[in-house]
mmCIF file of C-alpha atoms in Angstrom:
data_model
loop_
_atom_site.group_PDB
_atom_site.id
_atom_site.type_symbol
_atom_site.label_atom_id
_atom_site.label_comp_id
_atom_site.label_asym_id
_atom_site.label_seq_id
_atom_site.Cartn_x
_atom_site.Cartn_y
_atom_site.Cartn_z
ATOM 1 C CA UNK A 1 0.000 0.000 0.000
ATOM 2 C CA UNK A 2 2.827 2.320 0.886
ATOM 3 C CA UNK A 3 4.502 1.565 -2.439
ATOM 4 C CA UNK A 4 1.292 2.349 -4.307
ATOM 5 C CA UNK A 5 0.974 5.672 -2.503
ATOM 6 C CA UNK A 6 4.545 6.548 -3.350
ATOM 7 C CA UNK A 7 3.996 5.574 -6.967
ATOM 8 C CA UNK A 8 0.791 7.604 -7.177
ATOM 9 C CA UNK A 9 2.523 10.546 -5.499
ATOM 10 C CA UNK A 10 5.376 10.339 -7.998
ATOM 11 C CA UNK A 11 2.966 10.269 -10.924
ATOM 12 C CA UNK A 12 1.055 13.265 -9.570
ATOM 13 C CA UNK A 13 4.297 15.172 -9.050
ATOM 14 C CA UNK A 14 5.416 14.395 -12.595
ATOM 15 C CA UNK A 15 2.032 15.516 -13.947
ATOM 16 C CA UNK A 16 2.237 18.747 -11.972
ATOM 17 C CA UNK A 17 5.753 19.360 -13.260
ATOM 18 C CA UNK A 18 4.685 18.554 -16.815
ATOM 19 C CA UNK A 19 1.679 20.856 -16.613
ATOM 20 C CA UNK A 20 3.851 23.551 -15.070
ATOM 21 C CA UNK A 21 6.414 23.206 -17.856
ATOM 22 C CA UNK A 22 3.682 23.314 -20.510
ATOM 23 C CA UNK A 23 2.121 26.391 -18.906
ATOM 24 C CA UNK A 24 5.508 28.092 -18.668
ATOM 25 C CA UNK A 25 6.290 27.315 -22.316
ATOM 26 C CA UNK A 26 2.909 28.543 -23.524
ATOM 27 C CA UNK A 27 2.416 31.664 -21.426
ATOM 28 C CA UNK A 28 5.711 32.792 -19.895
ATOM 29 C CA UNK A 29 8.848 31.511 -21.625
ATOM 30 C CA UNK A 30 11.230 33.697 -23.625
ATOM 31 C CA UNK A 31 9.960 34.924 -26.997
ATOM 32 C CA UNK A 32 12.519 34.079 -29.668
ATOM 33 C CA UNK A 33 12.538 36.159 -32.845
ATOM 34 C CA UNK A 34 14.525 34.974 -35.868
ATOM 35 C CA UNK A 35 15.934 37.625 -38.204
ATOM 36 C CA UNK A 36 16.547 36.717 -41.847
ATOM 37 C CA UNK A 37 18.617 38.793 -44.320
ATOM 38 C CA UNK A 38 18.920 41.959 -42.256
ATOM 39 C CA UNK A 39 22.089 44.019 -42.680
ATOM 40 C CA UNK A 40 24.407 43.995 -39.691
ATOM 41 C CA UNK A 41 23.593 47.577 -38.707
ATOM 42 C CA UNK A 42 19.853 46.829 -38.887
ATOM 43 C CA UNK A 43 20.228 43.765 -36.670
ATOM 44 C CA UNK A 44 22.258 45.791 -34.173
ATOM 45 C CA UNK A 45 19.591 48.502 -34.041
ATOM 46 C CA UNK A 46 16.836 45.941 -33.394
ATOM 47 C CA UNK A 47 18.756 44.072 -30.695
ATOM 48 C CA UNK A 48 20.081 47.173 -28.931
ATOM 49 C CA UNK A 49 16.619 48.739 -28.800
ATOM 50 C CA UNK A 50 15.201 45.748 -26.909
ATOM 51 C CA UNK A 51 14.903 46.268 -23.147
ATOM 52 C CA UNK A 52 12.824 43.181 -22.321
ATOM 53 C CA UNK A 53 14.589 40.265 -20.660
ATOM 54 C CA UNK A 54 12.095 37.730 -22.009
ATOM 55 C CA UNK A 55 12.547 38.705 -25.671
ATOM 56 C CA UNK A 56 15.543 37.523 -27.667
ATOM 57 C CA UNK A 57 16.597 38.120 -31.273
ATOM 58 C CA UNK A 58 18.760 35.735 -33.266
ATOM 59 C CA UNK A 59 20.173 36.048 -36.773
ATOM 60 C CA UNK A 60 19.248 33.128 -39.026
ATOM 61 C CA UNK A 61 21.574 32.517 -42.010
ATOM 62 C CA UNK A 62 19.910 31.394 -45.233
ATOM 63 C CA UNK A 63 21.765 28.101 -44.916
ATOM 64 C CA UNK A 64 19.879 27.382 -41.669
ATOM 65 C CA UNK A 65 16.272 28.040 -42.692
ATOM 66 C CA UNK A 66 15.474 24.438 -41.898
ATOM 67 C CA UNK A 67 15.455 25.250 -38.162
ATOM 68 C CA UNK A 68 12.827 28.000 -38.159
ATOM 69 C CA UNK A 69 10.406 25.954 -36.062
ATOM 70 C CA UNK A 70 12.417 26.857 -32.939
ATOM 71 C CA UNK A 71 11.354 30.514 -33.234
ATOM 72 C CA UNK A 72 8.150 32.169 -32.093
ATOM 73 C CA UNK A 73 8.301 34.641 -34.968
ATOM 74 C CA UNK A 74 10.457 34.929 -38.080
ATOM 75 C CA UNK A 75 10.987 38.397 -39.535
ATOM 76 C CA UNK A 76 12.816 38.746 -42.838
ATOM 77 C CA UNK A 77 14.061 41.731 -44.824
ATOM 78 C CA UNK A 78 13.021 41.299 -48.441
ATOM 79 C CA UNK A 79 15.295 43.820 -50.140
ATOM 80 C CA UNK A 80 18.226 42.007 -51.713
ATOM 81 C CA UNK A 81 16.975 38.639 -50.419
ATOM 82 C CA UNK A 82 18.422 35.967 -52.703
ATOM 83 C CA UNK A 83 17.221 32.513 -51.798
ATOM 84 C CA UNK A 84 17.519 29.266 -53.669
ATOM 85 C CA UNK A 85 14.339 27.406 -54.505
ATOM 86 C CA UNK A 86 15.162 24.980 -51.685
ATOM 87 C CA UNK A 87 15.614 27.742 -49.129
ATOM 88 C CA UNK A 88 12.365 29.383 -50.190
ATOM 89 C CA UNK A 89 10.622 26.037 -49.791
ATOM 90 C CA UNK A 90 12.020 25.710 -46.248
ATOM 91 C CA UNK A 91 10.714 29.165 -45.366
ATOM 92 C CA UNK A 92 7.289 28.448 -46.814
ATOM 93 C CA UNK A 93 7.183 25.064 -45.082
ATOM 94 C CA UNK A 94 7.810 26.708 -41.691
ATOM 95 C CA UNK A 95 4.979 29.159 -42.387
ATOM 96 C CA UNK A 96 2.633 26.346 -43.464
ATOM 97 C CA UNK A 97 3.367 24.441 -40.245
ATOM 98 C CA UNK A 98 2.358 27.416 -38.123
ATOM 99 C CA UNK A 99 5.523 29.395 -37.384
ATOM 100 C CA UNK A 100 4.555 33.078 -37.786
ATOM 101 C CA UNK A 101 6.562 34.421 -40.744
ATOM 102 C CA UNK A 102 6.714 37.829 -42.412
ATOM 103 C CA UNK A 103 9.148 38.889 -45.141
ATOM 104 C CA UNK A 104 9.025 42.661 -44.996
ATOM 105 C CA UNK A 105 9.634 44.773 -48.129
ATOM 106 C CA UNK A 106 9.964 41.797 -50.487
ATOM 107 C CA UNK A 107 11.118 43.060 -53.880
ATOM 108 C CA UNK A 108 10.819 39.596 -55.459
ATOM 109 C CA UNK A 109 7.172 38.403 -55.549
ATOM 110 C CA UNK A 110 8.371 34.833 -54.908
ATOM 111 C CA UNK A 111 9.753 35.988 -51.548
ATOM 112 C CA UNK A 112 6.516 37.656 -50.476
ATOM 113 C CA UNK A 113 5.865 35.102 -47.740
ATOM 114 C CA UNK A 114 3.570 36.012 -44.841
ATOM 115 C CA UNK A 115 1.049 34.088 -42.755
ATOM 116 C CA UNK A 116 0.042 36.938 -40.444
ATOM 117 C CA UNK A 117 -3.478 38.302 -40.536
ATOM 118 C CA UNK A 118 -3.911 41.669 -42.241
ATOM 119 C CA UNK A 119 -4.114 43.681 -38.998
ATOM 120 C CA UNK A 120 -1.007 42.112 -37.463
ATOM 121 C CA UNK A 121 0.909 42.493 -40.711
ATOM 122 C CA UNK A 122 -0.050 46.180 -40.884
ATOM 123 C CA UNK A 123 1.065 46.741 -37.287
ATOM 124 C CA UNK A 124 4.472 45.086 -37.807
ATOM 125 C CA UNK A 125 4.901 47.020 -41.055
ATOM 126 C CA UNK A 126 4.184 50.259 -39.222
ATOM 127 C CA UNK A 127 6.728 49.495 -36.483
ATOM 128 C CA UNK A 128 9.556 48.498 -38.779
ATOM 129 C CA UNK A 129 8.677 50.927 -41.563
ATOM 130 C CA UNK A 130 8.994 53.807 -39.096
ATOM 131 C CA UNK A 131 12.242 52.333 -37.860
ATOM 132 C CA UNK A 132 13.410 54.219 -34.843
ATOM 133 C CA UNK A 133 14.578 53.042 -31.443
ATOM 134 C CA UNK A 134 11.193 53.498 -29.774
ATOM 135 C CA UNK A 135 9.283 51.669 -32.512
ATOM 136 C CA UNK A 136 11.764 48.786 -32.550
ATOM 137 C CA UNK A 137 11.400 48.418 -28.776
ATOM 138 C CA UNK A 138 7.607 48.400 -28.992
ATOM 139 C CA UNK A 139 7.611 46.015 -31.960
ATOM 140 C CA UNK A 140 9.393 43.404 -29.828
ATOM 141 C CA UNK A 141 6.795 43.849 -27.075
ATOM 142 C CA UNK A 142 3.960 43.630 -29.619
ATOM 143 C CA UNK A 143 5.388 40.392 -31.005
ATOM 144 C CA UNK A 144 5.580 38.841 -27.531
ATOM 145 C CA UNK A 145 1.975 39.660 -26.630
ATOM 146 C CA UNK A 146 0.069 39.658 -29.929
ATOM 147 C CA UNK A 147 1.932 37.047 -31.966
ATOM 148 C CA UNK A 148 3.569 34.770 -29.376
ATOM 149 C CA UNK A 149 0.531 35.207 -27.076
ATOM 150 C CA UNK A 150 2.529 35.309 -23.858
ATOM 151 C CA UNK A 151 0.630 36.369 -20.709
ATOM 152 C CA UNK A 152 3.395 36.821 -18.155
ATOM 153 C CA UNK A 153 6.500 39.048 -18.116
ATOM 154 C CA UNK A 154 4.797 41.195 -20.729
ATOM 155 C CA UNK A 155 5.279 44.939 -21.177
ATOM 156 C CA UNK A 156 2.378 46.511 -23.104
ATOM 157 C CA UNK A 157 3.443 47.862 -26.477
ATOM 158 C CA UNK A 158 2.688 51.416 -27.498
ATOM 159 C CA UNK A 159 1.387 51.926 -31.015
ATOM 160 C CA UNK A 160 3.940 52.849 -33.655
ATOM 161 C CA UNK A 161 4.804 56.521 -33.982
ATOM 162 C CA UNK A 162 5.756 58.050 -37.282
ATOM 163 C CA UNK A 163 9.514 58.322 -37.566
ATOM 164 C CA UNK A 164 10.922 61.786 -38.044
ATOM 165 C CA UNK A 165 11.458 62.461 -41.741
ATOM 166 C CA UNK A 166 12.301 65.534 -43.771
ATOM 167 C CA UNK A 167 14.087 67.009 -40.767
ATOM 168 C CA UNK A 168 17.465 68.200 -39.566
ATOM 169 C CA UNK A 169 19.043 66.551 -36.545
ATOM 170 C CA UNK A 170 21.991 66.862 -34.186
ATOM 171 C CA UNK A 171 23.681 64.775 -31.489
ATOM 172 C CA UNK A 172 20.570 64.233 -29.357
ATOM 173 C CA UNK A 173 18.758 61.333 -31.025
ATOM 174 C CA UNK A 174 15.479 62.409 -29.411
ATOM 175 C CA UNK A 175 15.443 65.770 -31.191
ATOM 176 C CA UNK A 176 14.626 66.691 -34.772
ATOM 177 C CA UNK A 177 13.957 70.010 -36.493
ATOM 178 C CA UNK A 178 11.473 70.523 -39.312
ATOM 179 C CA UNK A 179 12.897 73.916 -40.313
ATOM 180 C CA UNK A 180 16.383 75.303 -40.772
ATOM 181 C CA UNK A 181 15.483 78.210 -38.497
ATOM 182 C CA UNK A 182 14.578 75.876 -35.634
ATOM 183 C CA UNK A 183 17.799 73.948 -36.119
ATOM 184 C CA UNK A 184 19.952 77.080 -36.167
ATOM 185 C CA UNK A 185 18.244 78.397 -33.056
ATOM 186 C CA UNK A 186 19.137 75.120 -31.339
ATOM 187 C CA UNK A 187 22.824 75.022 -32.319
ATOM 188 C CA UNK A 188 23.235 78.710 -31.549
ATOM 189 C CA UNK A 189 21.556 78.300 -28.180
ATOM 190 C CA UNK A 190 23.847 75.382 -27.281
ATOM 191 C CA UNK A 191 27.082 76.972 -28.435
ATOM 192 C CA UNK A 192 27.643 74.841 -31.531
ATOM 193 C CA UNK A 193 27.308 77.626 -34.091
ATOM 194 C CA UNK A 194 30.387 79.545 -35.299
ATOM 195 C CA UNK A 195 29.460 82.922 -36.747
ATOM 196 C CA UNK A 196 30.954 83.548 -40.175
ATOM 197 C CA UNK A 197 32.377 80.030 -40.534
ATOM 198 C CA UNK A 198 31.585 77.705 -43.481
ATOM 199 C CA UNK A 199 28.489 75.520 -43.494
ATOM 200 C CA UNK A 200 28.667 71.809 -44.272
ATOM 201 C CA UNK A 201 25.462 69.912 -45.064
ATOM 202 C CA UNK A 202 25.321 66.128 -44.593
ATOM 203 C CA UNK A 203 22.709 64.065 -46.437
ATOM 204 C CA UNK A 204 22.078 60.364 -46.954
ATOM 205 C CA UNK A 205 23.475 57.435 -45.041
ATOM 206 C CA UNK A 206 22.567 53.790 -44.670
ATOM 207 C CA UNK A 207 21.778 53.864 -40.962
ATOM 208 C CA UNK A 208 18.852 55.928 -39.744
ATOM 209 C CA UNK A 209 19.972 58.641 -37.273
ATOM 210 C CA UNK A 210 17.030 57.780 -35.003
ATOM 211 C CA UNK A 211 17.624 54.019 -34.876
ATOM 212 C CA UNK A 212 20.013 54.117 -31.914
ATOM 213 C CA UNK A 213 22.983 52.855 -33.954
ATOM 214 C CA UNK A 214 24.668 56.088 -35.021
ATOM 215 C CA UNK A 215 28.182 56.298 -33.597
ATOM 216 C CA UNK A 216 29.520 56.985 -37.097
ATOM 217 C CA UNK A 217 27.215 59.955 -37.690
ATOM 218 C CA UNK A 218 27.892 61.482 -34.289
ATOM 219 C CA UNK A 219 31.671 61.251 -34.710
ATOM 220 C CA UNK A 220 31.457 63.098 -38.030
ATOM 221 C CA UNK A 221 29.283 65.864 -36.569
ATOM 222 C CA UNK A 222 31.638 66.312 -33.611
ATOM 223 C CA UNK A 223 34.750 66.304 -35.824
ATOM 224 C CA UNK A 224 33.394 68.990 -38.125
ATOM 225 C CA UNK A 225 32.377 71.119 -35.150
ATOM 226 C CA UNK A 226 35.830 70.778 -33.585
ATOM 227 C CA UNK A 227 37.279 71.932 -36.906
ATOM 228 C CA UNK A 228 35.271 75.147 -36.527
ATOM 229 C CA UNK A 229 32.642 74.325 -39.160
ATOM 230 C CA UNK A 230 28.872 74.651 -38.900
ATOM 231 C CA UNK A 231 27.217 71.279 -39.497
ATOM 232 C CA UNK A 232 23.747 70.692 -40.942
ATOM 233 C CA UNK A 233 22.818 66.971 -40.877
ATOM 234 C CA UNK A 234 19.683 66.278 -42.939
ATOM 235 C CA UNK A 235 17.421 63.222 -42.741
ATOM 236 C CA UNK A 236 15.186 63.585 -45.763
ATOM 237 C CA UNK A 237 14.359 62.102 -49.149
ATOM 238 C CA UNK A 238 11.773 64.524 -50.514
ATOM 239 C CA UNK A 239 13.036 67.883 -49.177
ATOM 240 C CA UNK A 240 16.805 67.573 -49.579
ATOM 241 C CA UNK A 241 17.091 70.238 -52.264
ATOM 242 C CA UNK A 242 14.709 72.600 -50.433
ATOM 243 C CA UNK A 243 16.781 72.265 -47.256
ATOM 244 C CA UNK A 244 20.038 72.812 -49.150
ATOM 245 C CA UNK A 245 18.712 75.935 -50.822
ATOM 246 C CA UNK A 246 17.711 77.366 -47.457
ATOM 247 C CA UNK A 247 20.980 76.407 -45.748
ATOM 248 C CA UNK A 248 23.192 77.696 -48.598
ATOM 249 C CA UNK A 249 26.068 75.361 -47.607
ATOM 250 C CA UNK A 250 29.672 75.799 -48.631
ATOM 251 C CA UNK A 251 30.032 72.023 -49.096
ATOM 252 C CA UNK A 252 27.732 69.003 -49.210
ATOM 253 C CA UNK A 253 28.585 65.544 -47.889
ATOM 254 C CA UNK A 254 26.460 62.823 -49.487
ATOM 255 C CA UNK A 255 26.594 59.275 -48.124
ATOM 256 C CA UNK A 256 25.304 57.957 -51.369
ATOM 257 C CA UNK A 257 23.189 55.018 -52.326
ATOM 258 C CA UNK A 258 22.088 56.388 -55.663
ATOM 259 C CA UNK A 259 21.711 59.994 -56.776
ATOM 260 C CA UNK A 260 21.500 62.756 -54.221
ATOM 261 C CA UNK A 261 17.966 64.079 -54.816
ATOM 262 C CA UNK A 262 15.085 61.842 -55.853
ATOM 263 C CA UNK A 263 13.021 63.292 -58.682
ATOM 264 C CA UNK A 264 15.143 66.451 -58.841
ATOM 265 C CA UNK A 265 18.583 64.998 -59.459
ATOM 266 C CA UNK A 266 19.510 67.147 -62.446
ATOM 267 C CA UNK A 267 18.063 70.288 -60.856
ATOM 268 C CA UNK A 268 20.211 69.656 -57.785
ATOM 269 C CA UNK A 269 23.328 69.250 -59.922
ATOM 270 C CA UNK A 270 22.638 72.530 -61.709
ATOM 271 C CA UNK A 271 22.068 74.310 -58.407
ATOM 272 C CA UNK A 272 25.389 73.039 -57.025
ATOM 273 C CA UNK A 273 27.222 74.028 -60.226
ATOM 274 C CA UNK A 274 25.777 77.534 -60.256
ATOM 275 C CA UNK A 275 27.047 78.138 -56.721
ATOM 276 C CA UNK A 276 30.298 76.225 -57.110
ATOM 277 C CA UNK A 277 29.436 74.013 -54.113
ATOM 278 C CA UNK A 278 31.632 70.890 -53.944
ATOM 279 C CA UNK A 279 29.852 67.574 -53.421
ATOM 280 C CA UNK A 280 31.748 64.836 -51.559
ATOM 281 C CA UNK A 281 30.708 61.181 -51.409
ATOM 282 C CA UNK A 282 32.554 59.282 -48.660
ATOM 283 C CA UNK A 283 31.833 55.565 -48.363
ATOM 284 C CA UNK A 284 30.249 53.368 -45.713
ATOM 285 C CA UNK A 285 31.801 49.896 -45.741
ATOM 286 C CA UNK A 286 29.522 47.038 -44.673
ATOM 287 C CA UNK A 287 32.469 44.964 -43.494
ATOM 288 C CA UNK A 288 34.825 45.245 -40.575
ATOM 289 C CA UNK A 289 37.918 47.254 -41.307
ATOM 290 C CA UNK A 290 39.996 44.064 -41.228
ATOM 291 C CA UNK A 291 37.692 42.280 -43.697
ATOM 292 C CA UNK A 292 37.673 45.270 -46.018
ATOM 293 C CA UNK A 293 41.447 45.680 -46.004
ATOM 294 C CA UNK A 294 41.908 41.992 -46.826
ATOM 295 C CA UNK A 295 39.343 42.086 -49.638
ATOM 296 C CA UNK A 296 41.133 42.782 -52.967
ATOM 297 C CA UNK A 297 37.896 44.155 -54.445
ATOM 298 C CA UNK A 298 36.957 46.353 -51.504
ATOM 299 C CA UNK A 299 33.530 46.956 -53.005
ATOM 300 C CA UNK A 300 31.703 45.338 -55.914
ATOM 301 C CA UNK A 301 28.412 44.862 -57.693
ATOM 302 C CA UNK A 302 25.317 46.969 -57.195
ATOM 303 C CA UNK A 303 26.574 48.431 -53.948
ATOM 304 C CA UNK A 304 29.619 49.839 -55.741
ATOM 305 C CA UNK A 305 27.528 51.264 -58.577
ATOM 306 C CA UNK A 306 25.118 52.942 -56.137
ATOM 307 C CA UNK A 307 27.864 54.277 -53.859
ATOM 308 C CA UNK A 308 30.563 55.283 -56.360
ATOM 309 C CA UNK A 309 29.459 55.181 -60.001
ATOM 310 C CA UNK A 310 25.997 56.750 -59.763
ATOM 311 C CA UNK A 311 27.072 59.653 -57.493
ATOM 312 C CA UNK A 312 29.642 60.640 -60.130
ATOM 313 C CA UNK A 313 26.691 61.634 -62.330
ATOM 314 C CA UNK A 314 25.953 64.286 -59.706
ATOM 315 C CA UNK A 315 29.571 65.447 -59.846
ATOM 316 C CA UNK A 316 30.473 63.861 -56.512
ATOM 317 C CA UNK A 317 34.157 63.591 -55.679
ATOM 318 C CA UNK A 318 36.368 61.841 -53.109
ATOM 319 C CA UNK A 319 34.689 58.400 -52.769
ATOM 320 C CA UNK A 320 36.824 57.905 -49.691
ATOM 321 C CA UNK A 321 36.182 54.945 -47.372
ATOM 322 C CA UNK A 322 35.257 56.616 -44.103
ATOM 323 C CA UNK A 323 32.926 54.340 -42.109
ATOM 324 C CA UNK A 324 33.466 50.638 -41.361
ATOM 325 C CA UNK A 325 31.973 48.031 -39.047
ATOM 326 C CA UNK A 326 33.244 46.849 -35.701
ATOM 327 C CA UNK A 327 32.024 44.116 -33.380
ATOM 328 C CA UNK A 328 31.177 44.791 -29.749
ATOM 329 C CA UNK A 329 31.486 42.329 -26.865
ATOM 330 C CA UNK A 330 28.153 40.752 -27.872
ATOM 331 C CA UNK A 331 29.291 40.175 -31.436
ATOM 332 C CA UNK A 332 26.972 42.897 -32.747
ATOM 333 C CA UNK A 333 28.252 45.155 -35.484
ATOM 334 C CA UNK A 334 28.226 48.941 -35.306
ATOM 335 C CA UNK A 335 29.206 51.438 -37.958
ATOM 336 C CA UNK A 336 31.996 53.769 -36.931
ATOM 337 C CA UNK A 337 34.424 56.229 -38.480
ATOM 338 C CA UNK A 338 37.940 54.888 -38.967
ATOM 339 C CA UNK A 339 39.852 57.393 -36.769
ATOM 340 C CA UNK A 340 42.765 58.290 -39.035
ATOM 341 C CA UNK A 341 40.490 58.394 -42.097
ATOM 342 C CA UNK A 342 38.057 60.692 -40.295
ATOM 343 C CA UNK A 343 40.902 63.059 -39.483
ATOM 344 C CA UNK A 344 42.081 63.027 -43.101
ATOM 345 C CA UNK A 345 38.573 63.535 -44.471
ATOM 346 C CA UNK A 346 37.781 66.526 -42.246
ATOM 347 C CA UNK A 347 41.146 68.065 -43.128
ATOM 348 C CA UNK A 348 40.413 67.544 -46.828
ATOM 349 C CA UNK A 349 37.045 69.282 -46.585
ATOM 350 C CA UNK A 350 38.676 72.188 -44.750
ATOM 351 C CA UNK A 351 41.332 72.471 -47.456
ATOM 352 C CA UNK A 352 38.692 72.661 -50.177
ATOM 353 C CA UNK A 353 36.775 75.301 -48.255
ATOM 354 C CA UNK A 354 39.912 77.350 -47.661
ATOM 355 C CA UNK A 355 40.378 77.652 -51.421
ATOM 356 C CA UNK A 356 37.330 79.945 -51.490
ATOM 357 C CA UNK A 357 39.092 82.560 -49.394
ATOM 358 C CA UNK A 358 42.760 81.952 -50.199
ATOM 359 C CA UNK A 359 44.295 84.455 -52.654
ATOM 360 C CA UNK A 360 45.158 82.942 -56.028
ATOM 361 C CA UNK A 361 48.777 83.867 -55.429
ATOM 362 C CA UNK A 362 48.898 81.381 -52.552
ATOM 363 C CA UNK A 363 47.250 78.513 -54.415
ATOM 364 C CA UNK A 364 49.374 75.726 -55.836
ATOM 365 C CA UNK A 365 48.633 73.423 -58.758
ATOM 366 C CA UNK A 366 49.975 69.934 -59.258
ATOM 367 C CA UNK A 367 50.322 68.602 -62.792
ATOM 368 C CA UNK A 368 50.753 64.957 -63.718
ATOM 369 C CA UNK A 369 52.280 64.277 -67.133
ATOM 370 C CA UNK A 370 52.445 60.841 -68.694
ATOM 371 C CA UNK A 371 55.548 60.360 -70.816
ATOM 372 C CA UNK A 372 56.160 57.012 -72.497
ATOM 373 C CA UNK A 373 54.060 55.086 -70.086
ATOM 374 C CA UNK A 374 55.542 56.701 -66.962
ATOM 375 C CA UNK A 375 53.900 59.173 -64.605
ATOM 376 C CA UNK A 376 55.846 62.348 -63.755
#
């Protein structure tokens, strides 16, 4: 009888433990989000924005799409997504078996894979489409509660807020300025403005200045300011030319991925030519410095054409590698300015600007003559 009681007690204990484990797994365990085909800087922004202990992101290489069933949600970035037919089948199979999957911004119709309902899809699109630190943080919380259906250790998600666009910005990632006047009032009020000194406008860039991953941008702003220049960083696609006309810069820095002004490219070129404003196009390398230096190509394919070849149509000069990636202690990659290259680049811009005020008698020309195959 005693043995039977012990056996029954053991069975009950095991059932309680099993039920407890099942309840924990269903309602409280960590929400795991798999990321497919995101650029390193995008992944870093998503992971660094997360403040919830029970939410974890993991990168999923295309070669490992067969293990998607271990994730509570799979989010993919569709731009530039090149999958084999077999990999696409693995992704679709995971979606068919019930793993929530959404390939955001799919440019190839074959990659347009999503099994979310229309409302959930619209909400995720709004969070990631307005990609800033706050929206990324709330997207993770939304996924845990609305997609993974967890009940415990849940922080309610705020609705997505429209990301600042067509604005100027500075070092405080929480501030943006819709007018040049507002921006100038800010930099003058905080001692950043240098009366009578040249103005440098900065446009473009692969990483959003409001995403939380912007060490590279901040270092450039600070370096220009230390050099005595007035800096005007612009985050805009549709109002770039309007901002430039109002700023009247002495130089423009364009971190290019295509032409400088959408829909008004030729008009922008003419405006720069009329005012003799130099346009510089430094490069952002999507490799670590060590990887880039070992790579004999350095840059190739469509990325090279968008970053070097196309900007030349605008008259851009100095496609100088300025930003590279580095890994932190978590293995996440951040974009940063290579220190000695940043120093050289800022000095180069200053030298160009000094030509506007330097007497012709003090200017020097260098001539290269090719004689019988040799450079002199």
